[in-house]
CSV table of C-alpha atoms in Angstrom, one decimal:
chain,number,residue,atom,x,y,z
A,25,UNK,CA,16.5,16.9,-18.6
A,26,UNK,CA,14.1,17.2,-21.3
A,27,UNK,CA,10.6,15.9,-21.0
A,28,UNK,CA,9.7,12.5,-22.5
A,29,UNK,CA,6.4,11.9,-22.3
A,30,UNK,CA,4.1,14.8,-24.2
A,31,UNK,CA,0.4,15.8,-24.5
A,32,UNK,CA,-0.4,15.0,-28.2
A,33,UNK,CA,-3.1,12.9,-29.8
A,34,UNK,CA,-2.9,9.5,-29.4
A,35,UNK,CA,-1.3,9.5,-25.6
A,36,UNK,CA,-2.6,7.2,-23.3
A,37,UNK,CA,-2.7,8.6,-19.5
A,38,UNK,CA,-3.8,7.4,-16.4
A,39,UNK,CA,-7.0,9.3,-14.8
A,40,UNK,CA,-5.6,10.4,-11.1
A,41,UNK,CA,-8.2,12.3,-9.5
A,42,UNK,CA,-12.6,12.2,-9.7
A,43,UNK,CA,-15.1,10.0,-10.6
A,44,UNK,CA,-12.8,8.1,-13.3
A,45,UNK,CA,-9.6,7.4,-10.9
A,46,UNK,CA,-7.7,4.7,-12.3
A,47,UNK,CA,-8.6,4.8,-15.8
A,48,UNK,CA,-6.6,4.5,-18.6
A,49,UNK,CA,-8.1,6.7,-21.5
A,50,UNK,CA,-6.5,7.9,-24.8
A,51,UNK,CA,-6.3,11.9,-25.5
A,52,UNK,CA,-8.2,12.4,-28.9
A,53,UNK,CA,-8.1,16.6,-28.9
A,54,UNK,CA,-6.8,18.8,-26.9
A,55,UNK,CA,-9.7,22.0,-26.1
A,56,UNK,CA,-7.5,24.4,-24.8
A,57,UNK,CA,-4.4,25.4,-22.6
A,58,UNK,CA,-6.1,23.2,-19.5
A,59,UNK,CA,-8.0,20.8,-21.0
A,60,UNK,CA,-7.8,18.1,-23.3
A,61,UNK,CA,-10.8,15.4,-24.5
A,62,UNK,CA,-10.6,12.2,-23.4
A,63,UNK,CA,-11.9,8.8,-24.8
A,64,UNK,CA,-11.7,5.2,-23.8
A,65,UNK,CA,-13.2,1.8,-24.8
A,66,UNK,CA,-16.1,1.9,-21.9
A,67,UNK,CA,-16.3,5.6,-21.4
A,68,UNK,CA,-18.4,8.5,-23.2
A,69,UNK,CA,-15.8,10.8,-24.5
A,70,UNK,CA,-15.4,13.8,-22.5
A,71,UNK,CA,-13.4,16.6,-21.7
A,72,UNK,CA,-10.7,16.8,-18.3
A,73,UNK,CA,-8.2,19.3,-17.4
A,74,UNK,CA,-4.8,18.1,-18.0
A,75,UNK,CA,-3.8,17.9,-14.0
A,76,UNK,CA,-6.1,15.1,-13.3
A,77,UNK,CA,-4.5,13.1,-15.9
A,78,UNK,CA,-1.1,11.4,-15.5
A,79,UNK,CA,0.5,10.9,-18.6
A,80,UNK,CA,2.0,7.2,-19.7
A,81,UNK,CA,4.5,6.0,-22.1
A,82,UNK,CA,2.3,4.3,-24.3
A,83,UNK,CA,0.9,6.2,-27.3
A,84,UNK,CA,-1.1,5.3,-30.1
A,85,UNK,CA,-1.7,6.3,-33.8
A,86,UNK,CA,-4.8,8.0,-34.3
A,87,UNK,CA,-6.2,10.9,-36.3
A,88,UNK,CA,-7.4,13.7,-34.3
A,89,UNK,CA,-10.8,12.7,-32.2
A,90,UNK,CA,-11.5,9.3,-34.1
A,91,UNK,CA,-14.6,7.1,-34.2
A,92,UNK,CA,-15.8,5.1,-31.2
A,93,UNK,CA,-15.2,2.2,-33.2
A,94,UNK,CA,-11.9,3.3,-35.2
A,95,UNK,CA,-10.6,4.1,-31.3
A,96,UNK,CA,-11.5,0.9,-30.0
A,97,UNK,CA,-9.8,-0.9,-33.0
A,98,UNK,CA,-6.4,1.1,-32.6
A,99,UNK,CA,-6.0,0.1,-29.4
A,100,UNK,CA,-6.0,-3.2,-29.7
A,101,UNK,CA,-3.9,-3.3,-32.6
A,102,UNK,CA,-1.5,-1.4,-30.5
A,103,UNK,CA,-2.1,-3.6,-27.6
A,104,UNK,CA,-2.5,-1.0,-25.3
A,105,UNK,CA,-4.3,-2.8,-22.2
A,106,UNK,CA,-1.3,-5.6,-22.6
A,107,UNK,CA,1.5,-3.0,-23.2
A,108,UNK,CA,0.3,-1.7,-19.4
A,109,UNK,CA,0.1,-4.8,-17.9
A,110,UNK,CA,3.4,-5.6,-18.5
A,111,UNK,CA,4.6,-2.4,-17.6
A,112,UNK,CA,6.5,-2.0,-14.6
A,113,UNK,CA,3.6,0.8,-13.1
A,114,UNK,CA,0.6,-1.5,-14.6
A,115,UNK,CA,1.3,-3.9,-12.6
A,116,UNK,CA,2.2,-2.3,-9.6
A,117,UNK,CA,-1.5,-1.4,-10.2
A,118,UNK,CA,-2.8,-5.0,-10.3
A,119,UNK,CA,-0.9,-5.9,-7.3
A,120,UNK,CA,-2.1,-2.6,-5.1
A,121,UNK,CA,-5.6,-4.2,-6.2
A,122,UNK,CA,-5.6,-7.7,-5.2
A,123,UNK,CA,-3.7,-6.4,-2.1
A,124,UNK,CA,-6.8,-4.1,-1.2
A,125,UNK,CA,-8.7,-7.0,-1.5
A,126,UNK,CA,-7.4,-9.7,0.2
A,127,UNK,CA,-9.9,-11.4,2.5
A,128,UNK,CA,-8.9,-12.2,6.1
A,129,UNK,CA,-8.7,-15.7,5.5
A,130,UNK,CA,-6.0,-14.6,2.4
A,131,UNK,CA,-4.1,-12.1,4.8
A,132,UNK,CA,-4.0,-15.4,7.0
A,133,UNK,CA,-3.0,-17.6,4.0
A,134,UNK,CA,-0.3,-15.0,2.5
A,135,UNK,CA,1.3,-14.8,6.3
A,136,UNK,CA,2.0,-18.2,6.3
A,137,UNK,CA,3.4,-17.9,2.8
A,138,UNK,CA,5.7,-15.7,3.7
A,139,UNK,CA,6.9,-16.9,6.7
A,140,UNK,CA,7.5,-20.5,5.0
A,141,UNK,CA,9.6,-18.2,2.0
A,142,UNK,CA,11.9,-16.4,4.5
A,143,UNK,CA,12.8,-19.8,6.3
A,144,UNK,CA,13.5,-21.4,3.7
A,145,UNK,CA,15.7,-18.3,2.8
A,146,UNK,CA,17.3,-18.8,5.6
A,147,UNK,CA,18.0,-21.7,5.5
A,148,UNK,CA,20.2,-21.3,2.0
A,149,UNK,CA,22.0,-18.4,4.1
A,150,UNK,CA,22.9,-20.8,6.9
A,151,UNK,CA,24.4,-23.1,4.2
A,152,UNK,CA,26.0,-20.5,2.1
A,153,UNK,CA,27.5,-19.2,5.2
A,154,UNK,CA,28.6,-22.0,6.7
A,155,UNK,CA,30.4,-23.0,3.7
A,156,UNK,CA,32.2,-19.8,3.1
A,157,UNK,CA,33.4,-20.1,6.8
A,158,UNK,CA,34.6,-23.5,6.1
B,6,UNK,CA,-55.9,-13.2,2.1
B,7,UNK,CA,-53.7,-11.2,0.2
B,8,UNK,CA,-53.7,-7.6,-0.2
B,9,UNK,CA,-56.6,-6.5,-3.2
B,10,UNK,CA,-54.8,-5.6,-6.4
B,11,UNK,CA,-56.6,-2.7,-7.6
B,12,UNK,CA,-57.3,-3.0,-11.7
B,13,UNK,CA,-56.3,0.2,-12.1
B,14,UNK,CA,-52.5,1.0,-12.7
B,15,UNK,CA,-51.6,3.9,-11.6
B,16,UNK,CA,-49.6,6.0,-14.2
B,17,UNK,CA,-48.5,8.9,-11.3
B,18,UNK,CA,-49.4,9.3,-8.0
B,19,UNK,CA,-53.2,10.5,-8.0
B,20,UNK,CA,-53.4,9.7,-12.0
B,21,UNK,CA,-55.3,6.0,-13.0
B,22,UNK,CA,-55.0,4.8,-16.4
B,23,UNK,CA,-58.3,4.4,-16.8
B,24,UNK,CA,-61.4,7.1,-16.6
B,25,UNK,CA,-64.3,6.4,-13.9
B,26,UNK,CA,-66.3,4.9,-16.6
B,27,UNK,CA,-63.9,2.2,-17.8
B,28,UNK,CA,-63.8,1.6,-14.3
B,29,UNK,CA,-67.6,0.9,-14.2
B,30,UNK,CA,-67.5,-1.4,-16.5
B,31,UNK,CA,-64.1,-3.3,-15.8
B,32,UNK,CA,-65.5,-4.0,-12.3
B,33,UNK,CA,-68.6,-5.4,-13.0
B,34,UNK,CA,-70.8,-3.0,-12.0
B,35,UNK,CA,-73.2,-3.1,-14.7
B,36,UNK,CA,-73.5,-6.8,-14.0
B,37,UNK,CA,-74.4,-5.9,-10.2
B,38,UNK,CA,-77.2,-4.2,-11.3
B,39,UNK,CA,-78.4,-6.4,-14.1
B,40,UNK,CA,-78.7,-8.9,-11.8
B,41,UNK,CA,-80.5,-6.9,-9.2
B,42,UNK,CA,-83.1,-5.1,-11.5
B,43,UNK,CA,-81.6,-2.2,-12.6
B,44,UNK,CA,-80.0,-0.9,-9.2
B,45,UNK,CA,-77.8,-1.3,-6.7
B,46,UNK,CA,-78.8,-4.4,-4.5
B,47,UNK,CA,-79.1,-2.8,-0.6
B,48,UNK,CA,-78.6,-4.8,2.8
B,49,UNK,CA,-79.8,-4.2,5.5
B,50,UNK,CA,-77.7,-3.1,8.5
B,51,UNK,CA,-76.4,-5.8,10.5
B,52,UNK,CA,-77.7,-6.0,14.0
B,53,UNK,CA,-75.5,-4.9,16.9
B,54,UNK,CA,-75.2,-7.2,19.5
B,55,UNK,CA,-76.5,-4.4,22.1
B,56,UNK,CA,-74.2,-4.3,25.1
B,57,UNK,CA,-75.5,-6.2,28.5
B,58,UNK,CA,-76.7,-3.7,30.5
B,59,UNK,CA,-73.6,-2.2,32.6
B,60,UNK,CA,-74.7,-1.8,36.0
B,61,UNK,CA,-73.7,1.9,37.5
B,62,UNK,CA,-70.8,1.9,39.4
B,63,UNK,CA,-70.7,2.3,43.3
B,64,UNK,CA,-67.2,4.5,43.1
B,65,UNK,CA,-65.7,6.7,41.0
B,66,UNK,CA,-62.0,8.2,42.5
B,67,UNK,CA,-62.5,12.0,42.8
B,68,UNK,CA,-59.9,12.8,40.2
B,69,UNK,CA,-59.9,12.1,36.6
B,70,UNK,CA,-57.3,8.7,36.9
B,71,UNK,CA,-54.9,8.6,33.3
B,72,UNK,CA,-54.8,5.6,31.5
B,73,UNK,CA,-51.4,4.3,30.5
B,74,UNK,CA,-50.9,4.8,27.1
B,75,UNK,CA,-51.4,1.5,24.9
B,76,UNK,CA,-48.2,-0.4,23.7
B,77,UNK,CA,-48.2,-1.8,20.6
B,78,UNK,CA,-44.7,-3.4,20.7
B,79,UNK,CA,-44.1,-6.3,19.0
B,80,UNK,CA,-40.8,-8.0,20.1
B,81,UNK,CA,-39.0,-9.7,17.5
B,82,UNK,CA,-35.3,-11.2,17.2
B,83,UNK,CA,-32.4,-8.6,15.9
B,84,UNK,CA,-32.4,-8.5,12.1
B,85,UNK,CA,-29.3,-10.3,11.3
B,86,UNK,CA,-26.7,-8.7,9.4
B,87,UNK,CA,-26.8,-9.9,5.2
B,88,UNK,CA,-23.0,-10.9,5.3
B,89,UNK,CA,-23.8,-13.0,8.9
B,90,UNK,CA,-25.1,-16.7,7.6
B,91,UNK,CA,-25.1,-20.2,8.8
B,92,UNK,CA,-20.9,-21.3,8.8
B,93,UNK,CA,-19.4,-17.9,8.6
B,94,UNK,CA,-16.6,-17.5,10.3
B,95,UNK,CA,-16.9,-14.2,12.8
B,96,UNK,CA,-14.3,-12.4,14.5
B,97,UNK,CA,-15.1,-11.4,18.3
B,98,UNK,CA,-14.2,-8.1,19.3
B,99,UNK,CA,-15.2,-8.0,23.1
B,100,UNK,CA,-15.1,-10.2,26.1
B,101,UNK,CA,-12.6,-13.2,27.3
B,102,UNK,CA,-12.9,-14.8,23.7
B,103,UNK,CA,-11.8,-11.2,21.9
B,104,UNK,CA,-10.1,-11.9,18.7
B,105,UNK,CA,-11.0,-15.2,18.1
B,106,UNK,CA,-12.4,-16.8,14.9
B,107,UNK,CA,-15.4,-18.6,15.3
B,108,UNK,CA,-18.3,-20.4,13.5
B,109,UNK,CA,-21.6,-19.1,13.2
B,110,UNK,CA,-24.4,-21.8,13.6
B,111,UNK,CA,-27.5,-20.2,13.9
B,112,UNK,CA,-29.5,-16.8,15.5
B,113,UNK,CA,-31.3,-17.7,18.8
B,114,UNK,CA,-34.8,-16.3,19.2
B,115,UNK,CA,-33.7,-13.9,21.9
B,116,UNK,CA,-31.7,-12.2,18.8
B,117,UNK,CA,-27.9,-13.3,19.8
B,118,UNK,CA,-25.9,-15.8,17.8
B,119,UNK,CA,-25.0,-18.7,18.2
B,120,UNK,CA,-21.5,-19.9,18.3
B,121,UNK,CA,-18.6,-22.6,18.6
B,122,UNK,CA,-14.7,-22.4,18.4
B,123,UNK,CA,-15.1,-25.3,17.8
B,124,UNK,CA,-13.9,-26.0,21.1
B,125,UNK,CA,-11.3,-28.5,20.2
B,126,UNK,CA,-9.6,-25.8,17.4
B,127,UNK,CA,-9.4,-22.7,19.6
B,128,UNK,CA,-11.6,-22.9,22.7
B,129,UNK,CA,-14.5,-21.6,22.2
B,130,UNK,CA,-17.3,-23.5,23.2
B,131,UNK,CA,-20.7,-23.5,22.1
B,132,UNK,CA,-21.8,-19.3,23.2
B,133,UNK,CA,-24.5,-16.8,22.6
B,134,UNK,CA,-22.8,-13.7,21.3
B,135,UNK,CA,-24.7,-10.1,20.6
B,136,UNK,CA,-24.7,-9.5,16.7
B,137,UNK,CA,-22.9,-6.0,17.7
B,138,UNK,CA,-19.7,-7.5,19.0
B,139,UNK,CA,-18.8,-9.5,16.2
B,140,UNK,CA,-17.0,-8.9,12.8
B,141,UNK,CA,-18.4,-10.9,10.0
B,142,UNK,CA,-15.7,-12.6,7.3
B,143,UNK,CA,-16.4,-13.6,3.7
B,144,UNK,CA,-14.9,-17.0,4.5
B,145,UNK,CA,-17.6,-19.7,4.8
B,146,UNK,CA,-17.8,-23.5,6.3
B,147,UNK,CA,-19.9,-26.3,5.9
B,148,UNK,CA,-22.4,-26.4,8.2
B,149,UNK,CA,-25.0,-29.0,6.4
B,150,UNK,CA,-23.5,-31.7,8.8
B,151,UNK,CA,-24.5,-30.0,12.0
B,152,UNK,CA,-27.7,-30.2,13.9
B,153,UNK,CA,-28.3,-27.3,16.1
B,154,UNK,CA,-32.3,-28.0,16.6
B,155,UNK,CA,-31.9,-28.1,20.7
B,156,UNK,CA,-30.0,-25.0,21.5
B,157,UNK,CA,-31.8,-22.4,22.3
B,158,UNK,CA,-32.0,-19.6,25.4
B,159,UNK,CA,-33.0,-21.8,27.6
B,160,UNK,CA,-30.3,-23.9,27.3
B,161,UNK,CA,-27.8,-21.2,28.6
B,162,UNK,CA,-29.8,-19.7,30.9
B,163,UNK,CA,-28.1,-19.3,34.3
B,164,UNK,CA,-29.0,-22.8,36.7
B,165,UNK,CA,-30.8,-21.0,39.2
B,166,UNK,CA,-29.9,-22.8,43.3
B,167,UNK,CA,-32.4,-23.1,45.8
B,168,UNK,CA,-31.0,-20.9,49.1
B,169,UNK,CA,-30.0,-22.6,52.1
B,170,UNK,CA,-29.5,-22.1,55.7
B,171,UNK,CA,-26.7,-19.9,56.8
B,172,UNK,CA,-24.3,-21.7,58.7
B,173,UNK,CA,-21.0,-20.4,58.5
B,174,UNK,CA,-19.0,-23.1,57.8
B,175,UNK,CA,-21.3,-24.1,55.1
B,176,UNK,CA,-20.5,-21.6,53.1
B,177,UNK,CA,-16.8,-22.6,51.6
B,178,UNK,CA,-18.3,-25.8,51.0
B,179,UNK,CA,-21.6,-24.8,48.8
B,180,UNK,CA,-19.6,-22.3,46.8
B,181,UNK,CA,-16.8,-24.8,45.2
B,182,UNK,CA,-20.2,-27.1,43.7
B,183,UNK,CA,-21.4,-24.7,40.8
B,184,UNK,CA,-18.2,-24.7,38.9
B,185,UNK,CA,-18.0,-28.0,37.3
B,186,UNK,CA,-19.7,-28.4,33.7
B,187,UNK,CA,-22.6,-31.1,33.3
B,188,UNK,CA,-21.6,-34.1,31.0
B,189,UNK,CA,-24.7,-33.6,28.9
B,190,UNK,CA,-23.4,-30.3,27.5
B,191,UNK,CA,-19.7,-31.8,27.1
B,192,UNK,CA,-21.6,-34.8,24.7
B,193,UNK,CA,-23.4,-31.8,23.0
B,194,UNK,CA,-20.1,-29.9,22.5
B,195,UNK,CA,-18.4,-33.2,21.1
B,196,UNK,CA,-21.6,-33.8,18.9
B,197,UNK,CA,-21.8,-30.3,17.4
B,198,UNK,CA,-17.9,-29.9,16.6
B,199,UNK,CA,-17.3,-33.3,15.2
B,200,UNK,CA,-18.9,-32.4,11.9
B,201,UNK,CA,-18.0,-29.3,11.9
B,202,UNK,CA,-14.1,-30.0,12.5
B,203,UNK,CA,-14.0,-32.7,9.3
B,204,UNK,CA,-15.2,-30.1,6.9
B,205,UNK,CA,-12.7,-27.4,8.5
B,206,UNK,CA,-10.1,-30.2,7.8
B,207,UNK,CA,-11.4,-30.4,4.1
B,208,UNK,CA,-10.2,-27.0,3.6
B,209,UNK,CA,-5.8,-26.1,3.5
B,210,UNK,CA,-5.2,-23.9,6.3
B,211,UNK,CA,-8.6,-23.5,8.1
B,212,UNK,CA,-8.0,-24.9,11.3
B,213,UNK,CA,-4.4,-23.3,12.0
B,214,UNK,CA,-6.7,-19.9,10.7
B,215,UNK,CA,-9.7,-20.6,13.3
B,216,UNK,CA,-7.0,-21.5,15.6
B,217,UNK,CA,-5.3,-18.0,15.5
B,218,UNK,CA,-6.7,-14.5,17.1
B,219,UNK,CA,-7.2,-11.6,14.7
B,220,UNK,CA,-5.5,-8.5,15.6
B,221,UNK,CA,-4.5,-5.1,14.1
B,222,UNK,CA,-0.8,-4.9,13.0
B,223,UNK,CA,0.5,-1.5,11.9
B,224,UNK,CA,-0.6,-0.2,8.7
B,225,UNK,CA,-4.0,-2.2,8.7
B,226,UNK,CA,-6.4,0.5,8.0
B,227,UNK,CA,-10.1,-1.5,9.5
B,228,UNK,CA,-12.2,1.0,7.3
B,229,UNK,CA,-10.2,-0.4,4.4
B,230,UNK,CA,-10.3,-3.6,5.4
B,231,UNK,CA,-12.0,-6.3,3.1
B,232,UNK,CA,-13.0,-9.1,5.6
């Protein structure tokens, strides 16, 4: 199983650990064996070790540690914040966050949602089933 | 009279911006003088009222007697949370009403809140409840409708009943009087909720919400919990 998804410029990863968690940045350089710099639309470029970033499929085309502005541009050519939406682990993302914040009035609301959804579930079950016992 | 703005900002603690002869002349002092002759106008010292002569006293104890020391309390009502306003719905945590969402009408000079169910949603009639033992939600309701001007402490405080004499078989009778509720604070219950009930109604899903208790089902982490 060879590995899909590489360290090269241009990546876009997802910042898992510090200050940053959650972050999708765009690795410009790469410093050393550990580390790699790091840039993103609302973000001073910096430097972070390569463990506290996961890496995504999404990867752009840039020359080696580009211009604020040339940065900002390639992305959204490339569509990068839509591209993550719609991926399958973007939004997993967005729904872990309005989950975390649901009020208590929306946990209340969402219960009853649910609750309404599985009878009327059921309901198609009854009828499928009592037509295939038929 | 408000606190004297002093015309010279300071630039750092201990540092003015301007020298002690700027200062001279931005507060007038030249003036002062000029208008006094050349110096600084004096006053004479204003007469103390002398003290009537105290007459000696005929005791004094025989040891030195402490004097309490003084209090300078000044009582006021608890501060009241920021997320706690007039129509919030709170969540009790203690007591026979535990779990229950509730409006918030108004904070009671003795410091507790005042609440209703409203009675006719879930029960709860019009309470005091400590600030401590409540959970505050973001979920707000209409409250401009409602006049709680009347209630206040005194209003719950306990009826206190004169004592009678002790015959025995008195007793079973006296007791079974306290329990029933006064018609006066019925009306004020009905009064209170009926505005407060139409503009639950005016929201989806409020009333069956006020009408359920709150509780903790597994995986519901309260320190993550956005209420």
């Amino acid at each position: 199983m060879p590995f899909k998804r590489y360290i090269e410029i241009g990546r876009v990863a997802l910042i898992n650990y510090g200050k940053d968690y959650g972050r999708l940045v765009v690795i410009v350089d790469v410093v050393d064996q550990n580390r790699a710099l790091v840039d993103a639309p609302d973000m001073v470029r910096s430097q972070m070790n390569f463990k506290r970033l996961s890496l995504t499929d999404i990867k752009i085309d840039i020359k080696r540690i580009p211009r604020k502005s040339t940065l900002i541009k390639a992305m959204q050519e490339a569509d990068v914040q839509g591209k993550w939406d719609k991926s399958s682990w973007g939004r997993k993302l967005i729904v872990q966050k309005k989950r975390a914040s649901l009020n208590d009035f929306d946990r209340f609301k969402l219960m009853l949602a649910k609750i309404k959804r599985s009878g009327l579930i059921r309901q198609e079950l009854a009828k499928l089933k009592k037509e295939s016992a038929s | 009279m408000a606190p004297k703005q002093s015309r010279n900002p300071e630039l750092i603690r201990g540092v003015g911006k301007f020298s002690r002869s700027k200062m001279y002349h931005k507060r007038g002092l030249w003036a002062i003088k000029a208008k006094n002759g050349g110096v600084f106008p004096r006053h004479d010292p204003v007469a103390k009222p002398s003290p009537a002569a105290a007459k000696p006293s005929k005791f004094y104890p025989a040891d030195d007697v402490k004097k309490p020391l003084l209090n300078k309390r000044n009582p006021r009502p608890t501060k009241l949370r920021a997320s706690i306003a007039p129509g919030t719905v709170l969540i009790i945590l203690a007591g026979r009403f535990k779990g229950k969402r509730v409006v918030f009408l108004k904070q009671l000079s003795s410091g507790l809140l005042l609440i209703t169910g409203p009675f006719k949603v879930n029960g709860v009639p019009l309470r005091r409840v400590n600030q401590s033992y409540v959970i505050a939600t973001s979920t707000k309701v209409d409250v401009s409708g409602v006049n709680v001007e009347k209630f206040d402490d005194k209003y719950f405080a306990k009826k206190v009943e004169k004592k009678k004499s002790k015959g025995e078989g008195e007793f079973f009778e006296a007791e079974k009087e306290k329990n029933v509720l006064p018609q006066e604070k019925k009306d004020d219950q009905k009064s209170v909720d009926a505005a407060l009930i139409k503009s639950i109604e005016a929201v989806p899903d409020l009333k069956t919400y006020l009408a359920a208790r709150f509780s903790l089902k597994a995986g519901m982490k309260p320190h993550e919990l956005v209420f």
